[in-house]
Tab-separated table of C-alpha atoms and ligand atoms in Angstrom:
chain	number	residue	atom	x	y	z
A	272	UNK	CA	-8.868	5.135	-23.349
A	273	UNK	CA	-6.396	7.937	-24.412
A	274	UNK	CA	-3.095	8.154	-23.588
A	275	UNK	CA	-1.896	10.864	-21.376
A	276	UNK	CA	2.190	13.374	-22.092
A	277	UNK	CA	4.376	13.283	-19.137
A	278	UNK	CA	7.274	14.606	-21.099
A	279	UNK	CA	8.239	15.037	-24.432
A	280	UNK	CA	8.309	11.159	-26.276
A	281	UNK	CA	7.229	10.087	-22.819
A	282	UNK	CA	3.675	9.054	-22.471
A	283	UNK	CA	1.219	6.996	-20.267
A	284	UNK	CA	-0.304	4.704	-22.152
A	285	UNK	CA	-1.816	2.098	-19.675
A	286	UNK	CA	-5.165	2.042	-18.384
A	287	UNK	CA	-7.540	3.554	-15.834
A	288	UNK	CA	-9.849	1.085	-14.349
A	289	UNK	CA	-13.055	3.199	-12.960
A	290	UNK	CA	-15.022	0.430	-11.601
A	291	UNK	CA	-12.535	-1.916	-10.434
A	292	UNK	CA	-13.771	-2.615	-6.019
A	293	UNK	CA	-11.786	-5.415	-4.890
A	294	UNK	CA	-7.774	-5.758	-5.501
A	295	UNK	CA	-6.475	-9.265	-4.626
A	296	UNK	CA	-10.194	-10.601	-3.704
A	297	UNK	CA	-9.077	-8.226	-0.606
A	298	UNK	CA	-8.712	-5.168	-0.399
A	299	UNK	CA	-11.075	-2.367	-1.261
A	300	UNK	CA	-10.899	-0.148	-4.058
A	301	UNK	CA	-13.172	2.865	-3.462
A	302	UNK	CA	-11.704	4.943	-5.660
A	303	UNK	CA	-11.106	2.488	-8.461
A	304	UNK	CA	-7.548	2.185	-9.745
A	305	UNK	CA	-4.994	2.699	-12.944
A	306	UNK	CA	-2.414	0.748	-14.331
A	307	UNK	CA	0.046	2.679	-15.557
A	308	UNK	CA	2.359	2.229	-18.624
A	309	UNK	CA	5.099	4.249	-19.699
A	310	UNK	CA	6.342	4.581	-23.157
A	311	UNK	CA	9.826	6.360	-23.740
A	312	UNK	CA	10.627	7.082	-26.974
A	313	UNK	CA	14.654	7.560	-27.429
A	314	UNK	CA	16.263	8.579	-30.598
A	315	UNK	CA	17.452	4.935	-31.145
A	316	UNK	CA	15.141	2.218	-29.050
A	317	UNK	CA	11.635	2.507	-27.464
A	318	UNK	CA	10.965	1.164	-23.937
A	319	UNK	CA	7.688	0.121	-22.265
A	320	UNK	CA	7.786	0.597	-18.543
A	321	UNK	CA	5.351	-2.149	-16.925
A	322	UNK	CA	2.022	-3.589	-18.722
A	323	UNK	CA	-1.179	-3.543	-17.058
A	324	UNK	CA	-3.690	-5.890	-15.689
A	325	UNK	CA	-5.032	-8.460	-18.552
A	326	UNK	CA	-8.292	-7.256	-18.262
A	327	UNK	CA	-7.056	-4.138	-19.664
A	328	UNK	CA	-4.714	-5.195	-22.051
A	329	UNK	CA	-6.947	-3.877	-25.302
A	330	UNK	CA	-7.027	-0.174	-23.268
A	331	UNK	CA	-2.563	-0.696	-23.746
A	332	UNK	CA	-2.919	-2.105	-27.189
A	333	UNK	CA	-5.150	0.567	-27.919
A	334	UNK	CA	-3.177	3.293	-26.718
A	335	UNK	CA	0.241	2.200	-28.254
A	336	UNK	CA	-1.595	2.004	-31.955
A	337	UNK	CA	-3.164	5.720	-31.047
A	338	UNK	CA	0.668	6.795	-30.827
A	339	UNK	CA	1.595	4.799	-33.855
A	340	UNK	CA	4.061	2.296	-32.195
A	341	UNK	CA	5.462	-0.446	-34.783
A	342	UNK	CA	8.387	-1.338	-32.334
A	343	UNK	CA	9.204	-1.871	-28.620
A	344	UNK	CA	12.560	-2.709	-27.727
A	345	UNK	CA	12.789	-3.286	-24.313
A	346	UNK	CA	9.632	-3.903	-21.830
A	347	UNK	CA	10.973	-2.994	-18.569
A	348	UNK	CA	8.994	-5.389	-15.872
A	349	UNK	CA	9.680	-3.704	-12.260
A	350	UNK	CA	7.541	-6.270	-10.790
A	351	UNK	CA	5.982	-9.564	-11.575
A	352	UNK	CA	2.342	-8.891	-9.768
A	353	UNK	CA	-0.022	-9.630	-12.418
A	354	UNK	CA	-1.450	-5.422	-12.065
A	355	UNK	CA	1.798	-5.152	-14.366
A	356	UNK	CA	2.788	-7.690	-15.664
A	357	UNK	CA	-0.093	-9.865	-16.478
A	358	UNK	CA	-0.362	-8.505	-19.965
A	359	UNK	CA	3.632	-9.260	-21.102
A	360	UNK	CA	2.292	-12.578	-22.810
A	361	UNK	CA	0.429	-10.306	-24.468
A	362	UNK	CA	2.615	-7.657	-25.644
A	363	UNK	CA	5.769	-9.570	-26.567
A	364	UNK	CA	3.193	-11.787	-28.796
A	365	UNK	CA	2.433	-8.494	-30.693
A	366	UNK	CA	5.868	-6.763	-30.496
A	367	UNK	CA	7.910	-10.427	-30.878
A	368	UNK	CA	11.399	-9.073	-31.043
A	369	UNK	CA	11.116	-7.181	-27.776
A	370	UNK	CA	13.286	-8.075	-24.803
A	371	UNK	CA	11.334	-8.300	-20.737
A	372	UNK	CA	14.211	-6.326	-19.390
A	373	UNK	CA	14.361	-6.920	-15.568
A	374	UNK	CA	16.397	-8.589	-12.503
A	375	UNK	CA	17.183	-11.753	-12.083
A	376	UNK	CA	14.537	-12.519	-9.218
A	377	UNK	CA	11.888	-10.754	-11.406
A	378	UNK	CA	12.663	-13.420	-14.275
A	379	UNK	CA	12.375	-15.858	-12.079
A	380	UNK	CA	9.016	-15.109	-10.900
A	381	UNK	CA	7.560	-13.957	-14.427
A	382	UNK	CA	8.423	-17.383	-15.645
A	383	UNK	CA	6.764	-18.965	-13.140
A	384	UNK	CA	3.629	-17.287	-12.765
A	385	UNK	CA	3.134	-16.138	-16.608
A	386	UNK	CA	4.911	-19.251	-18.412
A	387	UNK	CA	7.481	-16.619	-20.504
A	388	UNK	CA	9.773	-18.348	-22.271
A	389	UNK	CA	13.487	-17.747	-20.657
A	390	UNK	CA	14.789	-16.342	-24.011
A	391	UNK	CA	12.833	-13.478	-24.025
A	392	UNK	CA	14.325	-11.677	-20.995
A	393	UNK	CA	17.366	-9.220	-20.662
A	394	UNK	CA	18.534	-9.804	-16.991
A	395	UNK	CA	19.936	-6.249	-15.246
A	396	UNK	CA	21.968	-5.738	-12.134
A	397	UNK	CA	21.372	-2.623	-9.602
A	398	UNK	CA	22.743	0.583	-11.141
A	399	UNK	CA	23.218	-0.997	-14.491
A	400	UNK	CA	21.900	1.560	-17.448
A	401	UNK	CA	20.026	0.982	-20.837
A	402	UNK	CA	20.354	3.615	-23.931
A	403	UNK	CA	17.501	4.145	-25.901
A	404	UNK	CA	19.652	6.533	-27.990
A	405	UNK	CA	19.418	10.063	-26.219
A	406	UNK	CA	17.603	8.433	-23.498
A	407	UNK	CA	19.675	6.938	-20.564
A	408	UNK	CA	17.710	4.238	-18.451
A	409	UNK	CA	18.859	3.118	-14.938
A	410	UNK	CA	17.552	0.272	-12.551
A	411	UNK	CA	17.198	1.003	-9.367
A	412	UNK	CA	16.686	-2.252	-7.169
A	413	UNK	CA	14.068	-1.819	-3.939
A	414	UNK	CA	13.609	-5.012	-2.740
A	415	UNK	CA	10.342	-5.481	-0.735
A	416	UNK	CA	8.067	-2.489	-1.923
A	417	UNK	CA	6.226	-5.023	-2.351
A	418	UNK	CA	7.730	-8.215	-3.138
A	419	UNK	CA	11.315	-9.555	-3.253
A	420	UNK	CA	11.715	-8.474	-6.881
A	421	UNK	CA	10.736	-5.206	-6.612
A	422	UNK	CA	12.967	-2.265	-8.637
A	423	UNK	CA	12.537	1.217	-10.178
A	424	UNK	CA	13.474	3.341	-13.330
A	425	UNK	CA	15.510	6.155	-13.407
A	426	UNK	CA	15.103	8.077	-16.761
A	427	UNK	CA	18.196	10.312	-16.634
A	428	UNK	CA	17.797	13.019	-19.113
A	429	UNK	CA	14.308	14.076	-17.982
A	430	UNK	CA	14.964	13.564	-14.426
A	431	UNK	CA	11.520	11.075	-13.748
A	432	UNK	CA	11.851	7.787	-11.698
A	433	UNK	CA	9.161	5.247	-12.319
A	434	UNK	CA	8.493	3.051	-9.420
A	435	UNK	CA	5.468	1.109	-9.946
A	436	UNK	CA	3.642	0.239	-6.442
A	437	UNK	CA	6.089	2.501	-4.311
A	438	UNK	CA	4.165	5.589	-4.391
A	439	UNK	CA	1.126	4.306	-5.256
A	440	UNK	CA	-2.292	5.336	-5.173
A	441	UNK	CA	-5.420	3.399	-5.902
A	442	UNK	CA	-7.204	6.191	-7.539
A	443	UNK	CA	-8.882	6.308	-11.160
A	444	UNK	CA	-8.247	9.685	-12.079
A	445	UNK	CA	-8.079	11.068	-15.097
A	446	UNK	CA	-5.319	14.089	-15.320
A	447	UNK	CA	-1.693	12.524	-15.135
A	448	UNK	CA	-0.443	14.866	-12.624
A	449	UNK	CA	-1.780	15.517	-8.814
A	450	UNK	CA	-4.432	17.758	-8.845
A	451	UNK	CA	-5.795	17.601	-5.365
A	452	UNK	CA	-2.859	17.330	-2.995
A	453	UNK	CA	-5.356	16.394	-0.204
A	454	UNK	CA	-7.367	13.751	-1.496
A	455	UNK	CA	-4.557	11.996	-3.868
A	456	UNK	CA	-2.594	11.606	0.015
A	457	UNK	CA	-4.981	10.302	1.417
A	458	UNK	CA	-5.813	7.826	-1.415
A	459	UNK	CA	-1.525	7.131	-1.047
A	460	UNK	CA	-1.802	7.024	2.351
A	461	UNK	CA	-4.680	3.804	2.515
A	462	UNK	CA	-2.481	2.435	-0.503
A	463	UNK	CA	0.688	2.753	1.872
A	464	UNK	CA	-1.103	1.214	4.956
A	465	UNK	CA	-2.349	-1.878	2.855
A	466	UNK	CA	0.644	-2.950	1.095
A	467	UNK	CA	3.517	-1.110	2.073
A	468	UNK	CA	3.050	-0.794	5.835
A	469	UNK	CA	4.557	-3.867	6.540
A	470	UNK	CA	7.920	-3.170	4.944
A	471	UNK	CA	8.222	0.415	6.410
A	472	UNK	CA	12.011	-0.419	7.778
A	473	UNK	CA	13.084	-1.425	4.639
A	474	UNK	CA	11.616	1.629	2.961
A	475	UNK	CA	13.129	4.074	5.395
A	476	UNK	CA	16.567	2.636	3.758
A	477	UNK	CA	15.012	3.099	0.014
A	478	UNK	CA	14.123	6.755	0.860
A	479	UNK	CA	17.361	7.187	2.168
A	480	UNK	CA	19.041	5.767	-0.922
A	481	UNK	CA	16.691	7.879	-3.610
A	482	UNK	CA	18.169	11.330	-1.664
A	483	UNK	CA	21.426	10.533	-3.673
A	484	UNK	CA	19.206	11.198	-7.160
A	485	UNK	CA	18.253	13.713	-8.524
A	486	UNK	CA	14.696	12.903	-10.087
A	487	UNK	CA	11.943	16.063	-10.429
A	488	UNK	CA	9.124	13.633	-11.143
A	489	UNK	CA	7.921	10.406	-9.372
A	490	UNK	CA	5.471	8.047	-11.527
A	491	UNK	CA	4.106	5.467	-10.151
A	492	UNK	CA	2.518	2.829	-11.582
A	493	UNK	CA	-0.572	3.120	-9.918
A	494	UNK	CA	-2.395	7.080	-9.565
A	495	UNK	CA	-1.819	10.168	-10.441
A	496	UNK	CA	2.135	11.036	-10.801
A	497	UNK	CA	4.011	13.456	-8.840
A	498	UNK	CA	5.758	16.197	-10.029
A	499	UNK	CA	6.549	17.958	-7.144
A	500	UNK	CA	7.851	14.716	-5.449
A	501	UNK	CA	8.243	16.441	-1.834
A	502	UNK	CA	4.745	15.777	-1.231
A	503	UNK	CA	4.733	11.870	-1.499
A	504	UNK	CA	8.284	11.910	0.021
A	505	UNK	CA	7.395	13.860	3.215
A	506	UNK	CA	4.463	11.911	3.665
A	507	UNK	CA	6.126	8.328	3.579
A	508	UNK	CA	8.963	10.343	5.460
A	509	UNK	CA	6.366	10.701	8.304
A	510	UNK	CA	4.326	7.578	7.406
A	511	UNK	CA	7.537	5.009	7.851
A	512	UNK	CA	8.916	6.977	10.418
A	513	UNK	CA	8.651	5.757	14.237
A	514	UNK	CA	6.211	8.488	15.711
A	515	UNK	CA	2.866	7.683	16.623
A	516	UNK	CA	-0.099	10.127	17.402
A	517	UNK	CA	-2.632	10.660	20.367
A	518	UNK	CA	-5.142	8.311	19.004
A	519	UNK	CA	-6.676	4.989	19.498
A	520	UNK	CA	-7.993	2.385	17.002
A	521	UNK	CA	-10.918	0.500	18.449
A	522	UNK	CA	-12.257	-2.358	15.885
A	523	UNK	CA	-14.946	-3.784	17.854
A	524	UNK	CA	-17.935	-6.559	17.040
A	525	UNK	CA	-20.615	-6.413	19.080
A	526	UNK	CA	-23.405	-9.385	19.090
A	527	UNK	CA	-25.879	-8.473	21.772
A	528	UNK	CA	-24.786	-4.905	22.910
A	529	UNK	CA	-22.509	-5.860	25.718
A	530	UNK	CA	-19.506	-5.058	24.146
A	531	UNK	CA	-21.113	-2.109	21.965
A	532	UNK	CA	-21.881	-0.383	25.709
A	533	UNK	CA	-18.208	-0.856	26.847
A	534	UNK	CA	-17.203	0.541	23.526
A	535	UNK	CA	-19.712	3.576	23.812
A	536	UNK	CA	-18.178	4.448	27.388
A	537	UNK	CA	-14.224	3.558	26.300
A	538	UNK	CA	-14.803	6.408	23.487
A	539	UNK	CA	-16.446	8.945	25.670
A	540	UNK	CA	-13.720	7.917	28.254
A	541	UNK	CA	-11.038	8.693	25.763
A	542	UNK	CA	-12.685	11.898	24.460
A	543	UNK	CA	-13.013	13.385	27.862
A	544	UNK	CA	-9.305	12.179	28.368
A	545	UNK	CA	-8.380	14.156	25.083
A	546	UNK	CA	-7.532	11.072	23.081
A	547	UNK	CA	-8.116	11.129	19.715
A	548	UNK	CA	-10.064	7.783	19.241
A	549	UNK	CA	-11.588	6.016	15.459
A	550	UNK	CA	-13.739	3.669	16.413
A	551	UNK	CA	-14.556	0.557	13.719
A	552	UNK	CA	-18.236	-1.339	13.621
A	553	UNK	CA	-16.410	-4.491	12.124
A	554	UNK	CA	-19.884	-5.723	10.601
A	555	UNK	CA	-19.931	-2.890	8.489
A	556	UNK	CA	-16.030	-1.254	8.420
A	557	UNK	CA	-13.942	-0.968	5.314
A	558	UNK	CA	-10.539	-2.721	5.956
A	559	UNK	CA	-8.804	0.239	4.384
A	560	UNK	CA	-10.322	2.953	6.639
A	561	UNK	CA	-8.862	1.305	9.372
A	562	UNK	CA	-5.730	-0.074	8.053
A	563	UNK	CA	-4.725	3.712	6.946
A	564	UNK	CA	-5.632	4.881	10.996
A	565	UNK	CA	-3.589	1.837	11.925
A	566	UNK	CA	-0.191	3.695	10.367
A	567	UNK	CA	-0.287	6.398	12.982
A	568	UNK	CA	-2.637	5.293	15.884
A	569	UNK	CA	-0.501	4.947	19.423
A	570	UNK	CA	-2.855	2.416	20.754
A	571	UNK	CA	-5.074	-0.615	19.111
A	572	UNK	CA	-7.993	-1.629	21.479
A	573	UNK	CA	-10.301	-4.776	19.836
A	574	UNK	CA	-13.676	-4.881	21.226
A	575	UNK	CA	-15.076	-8.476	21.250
A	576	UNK	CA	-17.982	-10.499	22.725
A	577	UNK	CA	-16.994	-14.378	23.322
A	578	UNK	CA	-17.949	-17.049	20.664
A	579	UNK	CA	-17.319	-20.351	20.916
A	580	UNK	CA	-14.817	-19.812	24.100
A	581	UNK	CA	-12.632	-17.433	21.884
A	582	UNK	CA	-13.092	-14.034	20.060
A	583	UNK	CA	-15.845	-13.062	17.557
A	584	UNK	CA	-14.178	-14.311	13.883
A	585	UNK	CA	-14.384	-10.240	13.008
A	586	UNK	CA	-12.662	-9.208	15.824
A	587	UNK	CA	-10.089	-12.240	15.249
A	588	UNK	CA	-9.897	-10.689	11.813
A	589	UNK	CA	-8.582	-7.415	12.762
A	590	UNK	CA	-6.069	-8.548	14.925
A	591	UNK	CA	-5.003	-10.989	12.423
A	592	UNK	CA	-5.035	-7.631	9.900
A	593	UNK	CA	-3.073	-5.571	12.236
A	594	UNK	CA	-0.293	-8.407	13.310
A	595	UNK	CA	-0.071	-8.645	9.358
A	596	UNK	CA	0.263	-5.065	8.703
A	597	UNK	CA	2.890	-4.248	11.481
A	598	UNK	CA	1.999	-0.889	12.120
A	599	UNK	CA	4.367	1.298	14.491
A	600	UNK	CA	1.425	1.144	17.350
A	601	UNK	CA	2.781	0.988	20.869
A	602	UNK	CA	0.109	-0.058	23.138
A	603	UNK	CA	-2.949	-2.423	22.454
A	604	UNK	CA	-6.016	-3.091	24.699
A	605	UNK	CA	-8.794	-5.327	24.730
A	606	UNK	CA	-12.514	-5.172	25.951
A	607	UNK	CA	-15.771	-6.972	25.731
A	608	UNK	CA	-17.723	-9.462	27.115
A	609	UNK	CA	-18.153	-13.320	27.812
A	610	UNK	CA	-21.328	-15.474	28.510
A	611	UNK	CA	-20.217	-18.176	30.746
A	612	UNK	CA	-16.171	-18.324	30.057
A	613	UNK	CA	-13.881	-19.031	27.382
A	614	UNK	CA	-10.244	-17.711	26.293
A	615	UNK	CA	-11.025	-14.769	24.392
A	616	UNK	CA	-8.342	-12.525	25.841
A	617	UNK	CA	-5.799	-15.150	25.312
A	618	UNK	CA	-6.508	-15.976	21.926
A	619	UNK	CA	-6.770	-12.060	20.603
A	620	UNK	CA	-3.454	-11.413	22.567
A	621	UNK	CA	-1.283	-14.362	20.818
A	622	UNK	CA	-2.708	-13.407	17.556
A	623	UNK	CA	-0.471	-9.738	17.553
A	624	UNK	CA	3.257	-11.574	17.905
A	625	UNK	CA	4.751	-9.251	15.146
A	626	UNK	CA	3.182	-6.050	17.093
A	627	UNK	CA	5.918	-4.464	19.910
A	628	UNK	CA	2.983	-2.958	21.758
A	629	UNK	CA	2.803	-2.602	25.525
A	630	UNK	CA	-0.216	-4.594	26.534
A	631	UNK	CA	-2.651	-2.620	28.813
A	632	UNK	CA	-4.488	-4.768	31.014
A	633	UNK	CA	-7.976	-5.574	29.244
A	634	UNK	CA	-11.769	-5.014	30.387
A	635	UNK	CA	-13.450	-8.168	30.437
A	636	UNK	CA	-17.106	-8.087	31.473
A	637	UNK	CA	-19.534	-11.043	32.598
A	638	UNK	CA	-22.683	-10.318	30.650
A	639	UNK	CA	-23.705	-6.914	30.535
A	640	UNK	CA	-21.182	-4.126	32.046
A	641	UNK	CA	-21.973	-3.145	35.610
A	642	UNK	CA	-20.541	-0.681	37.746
A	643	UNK	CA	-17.243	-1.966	38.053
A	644	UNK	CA	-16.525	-2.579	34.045
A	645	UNK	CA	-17.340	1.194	33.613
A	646	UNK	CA	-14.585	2.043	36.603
A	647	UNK	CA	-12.489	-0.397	35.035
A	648	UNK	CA	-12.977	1.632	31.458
A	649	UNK	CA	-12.188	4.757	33.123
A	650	UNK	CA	-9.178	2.937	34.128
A	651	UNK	CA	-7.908	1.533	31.283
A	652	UNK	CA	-8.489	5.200	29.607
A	653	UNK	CA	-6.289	6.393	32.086
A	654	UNK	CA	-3.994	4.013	31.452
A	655	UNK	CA	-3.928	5.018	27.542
A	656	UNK	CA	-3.468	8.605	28.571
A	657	UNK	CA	-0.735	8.205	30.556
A	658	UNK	CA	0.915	6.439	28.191
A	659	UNK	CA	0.627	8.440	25.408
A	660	UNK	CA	1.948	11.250	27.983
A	661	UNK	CA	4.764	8.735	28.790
A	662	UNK	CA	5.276	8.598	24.604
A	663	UNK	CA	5.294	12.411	24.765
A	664	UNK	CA	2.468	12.330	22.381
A	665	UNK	CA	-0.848	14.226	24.885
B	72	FEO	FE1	0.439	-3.018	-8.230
B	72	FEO	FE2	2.175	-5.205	-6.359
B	72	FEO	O1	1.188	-4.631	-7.770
């Protein structure tokens, strides 16, 4: 590892983890991940902002002796997810007379999930600052990007705010800054559909309150850091923001190719119709792919044969992934197929109570589809078009 200038006496010194796949025995990691560290050196008092994940803790301690650091004053814990602040046991063992500077809820949760003795912490209230000598720190509290205890760094006289997950990107790359607008937003975008999509209300307020500072460089603790912030901000601008686009998500299981021939017709349908539609295979999808279409899709429409009188357990998956996600979708839809009966409609439909979609009537067929399912799908891709033309959105 090697630790990577942001500023001058600033410097990244956590850890990029190329081969990391799964993030919470969840979610997938294509790209890998980092976990970023910050050290600020002031003329007085040195701060580390966040740890990293103790599988990585020798790539910090590693990093801190390549830049000849004797003494941390103050580790500043912005959240107590284990990505950040599983290696603080760690780190205050080596650097003993350091203080966990953080919020009361933090300290809370650090005790309990890392066993950190309550004398080591420094508790700090919203606004409140911290001088490292000719460094001025502020804490910025953003409750629920991702968790309760959630709050960022403002570094005054260089004008960078740290904020751990917000702004995120799962992406092991190796330059500091963005490179490749493109492909670093679309790595932030998957990150924001997978852990911050369900909070988007709450960060349309944060946004709101971080136009009142005046900050020229975002760094997260996860990806590449910004410094032309405009590009993250529009995009989770747009990405929290109410409006939806022509498209349809269609997560569909198929066992026996009933439902994979309603599917087939339903896309065409929607193509011919001018609907942008991204279909999932949920035997072989990436939950990512299709959480990230989930944050500006119009319309959800699950595909599932019945099983055991209710939906396939992939198809039951999705919904269960979308309800949890809360994406702004207005309308969902349901199609497939059914042997002899069963409640499969019911069941995917009570699974979605945290989604204020419309609910288009579903396509249901006995067996294989016949003439009437395919009028039926013609139908119901009517029914999506007009109501994206109702939306004002085809
Ligand atoms: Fe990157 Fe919520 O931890």
């Amino acid at each position: 590892m090697a630790t990577r200038k942001l500023k001058d006496n600033i410097h990244e010194v956590g850890a990029i983890d190329f081969d990391r796949r799964l993030f919470d025995e969840l979610i997938p990691l294509p790209e890998g991940t980092s976990y970023n560290s910050y050290l600020v050196k002031g003329s007085e008092k040195t701060a580390l902002i966040d740890t990293v994940d103790p599988a990585k803790v020798a790539s910090l301690v590693e990093n801190l002796n390549e830049l000849n650091i004797e003494k941390i004053d103050y580790i500043i814990a912005h959240h107590a997810e284990q990505d950040h602040s599983g290696s603080l046991p760690f780190i205050v063992e080596l650097f003993p007379t350091a203080k966990i500077v953080t919020n009361a809820k933090c300290k809370e949760m650090l005790i309990s999930l890392l066993l950190l003795p309550e004398d080591k912490f420094q508790v700090v209230n919203d606004r409140e600052t911290l001088s490292l000598g000719d460094k001025t720190l502020e804490f910025i509290f953003a409750p629920w990007v991702h968790w309760p205890e959630t709050m960022l760094t403002y570094l005054k006289e260089d004008k960078v705010l740290f904020t751990c997950d917000f702004f995120g990107s799962h992406l092991a790359a190796t330059p500091l800054f963005v490179g490749d607008e493109a492909h670093v937003l679309r790595s932030a975008k998957r990150y924001f559909a997978e852990i911050m999509m369900p909070f988007r209300n709450l960060i349309k307020q944060h946004l709101e309150k971080l136009k009142t500072i005046d900050f020229t460089v975002i760094a997260p603790s996860h990806g590449p850091v910004y410094d032309r912030p405009k590009l993250i901000l529009d995009a989770y601008a747009d990405w929290s923001g109410d409006q939806v686009k022509n498209e349809v998500v269609l997560p569909y299981v198929s066992m026996h190719g009933s439902t994979q021939e309603m599917v087939e017709y339903l896309i065409n349908a929607l193509i011919a119709r001018g609907v942008v539609v991204k279909p999932y295979n949920l035997s072989r999808t990436d939950i990512g792919e299709l959480a990230m279409d989930l944050v500006d899709a119009a319309t959800v429409v699950i595909g599932s044969p019945t099983v055991l009188v209710g939906p396939h357990p992939l198809a039951a998956y999705a919904a269960f992934l979308a309800n949890a996600l809360r994406p702004k979708t207005r309308f969902a839809s349901i199609v497939g197929s059914f042997g002899w009966g069963g409640k499969m409609v019911e069941t995917l439909s009570a699974m979605l109570p945290n989604l204020k979609v419309t609910i288009i009537p579903p396509v249901i067929a006995k067996g294989a589809p016949r003439e009437a399912d395919y009028a039926a799908l013609d139908n119901l891709a009517d029914e999506i078009k007009k109501s994206h033309q109702a939306a004002g959105i085809a």
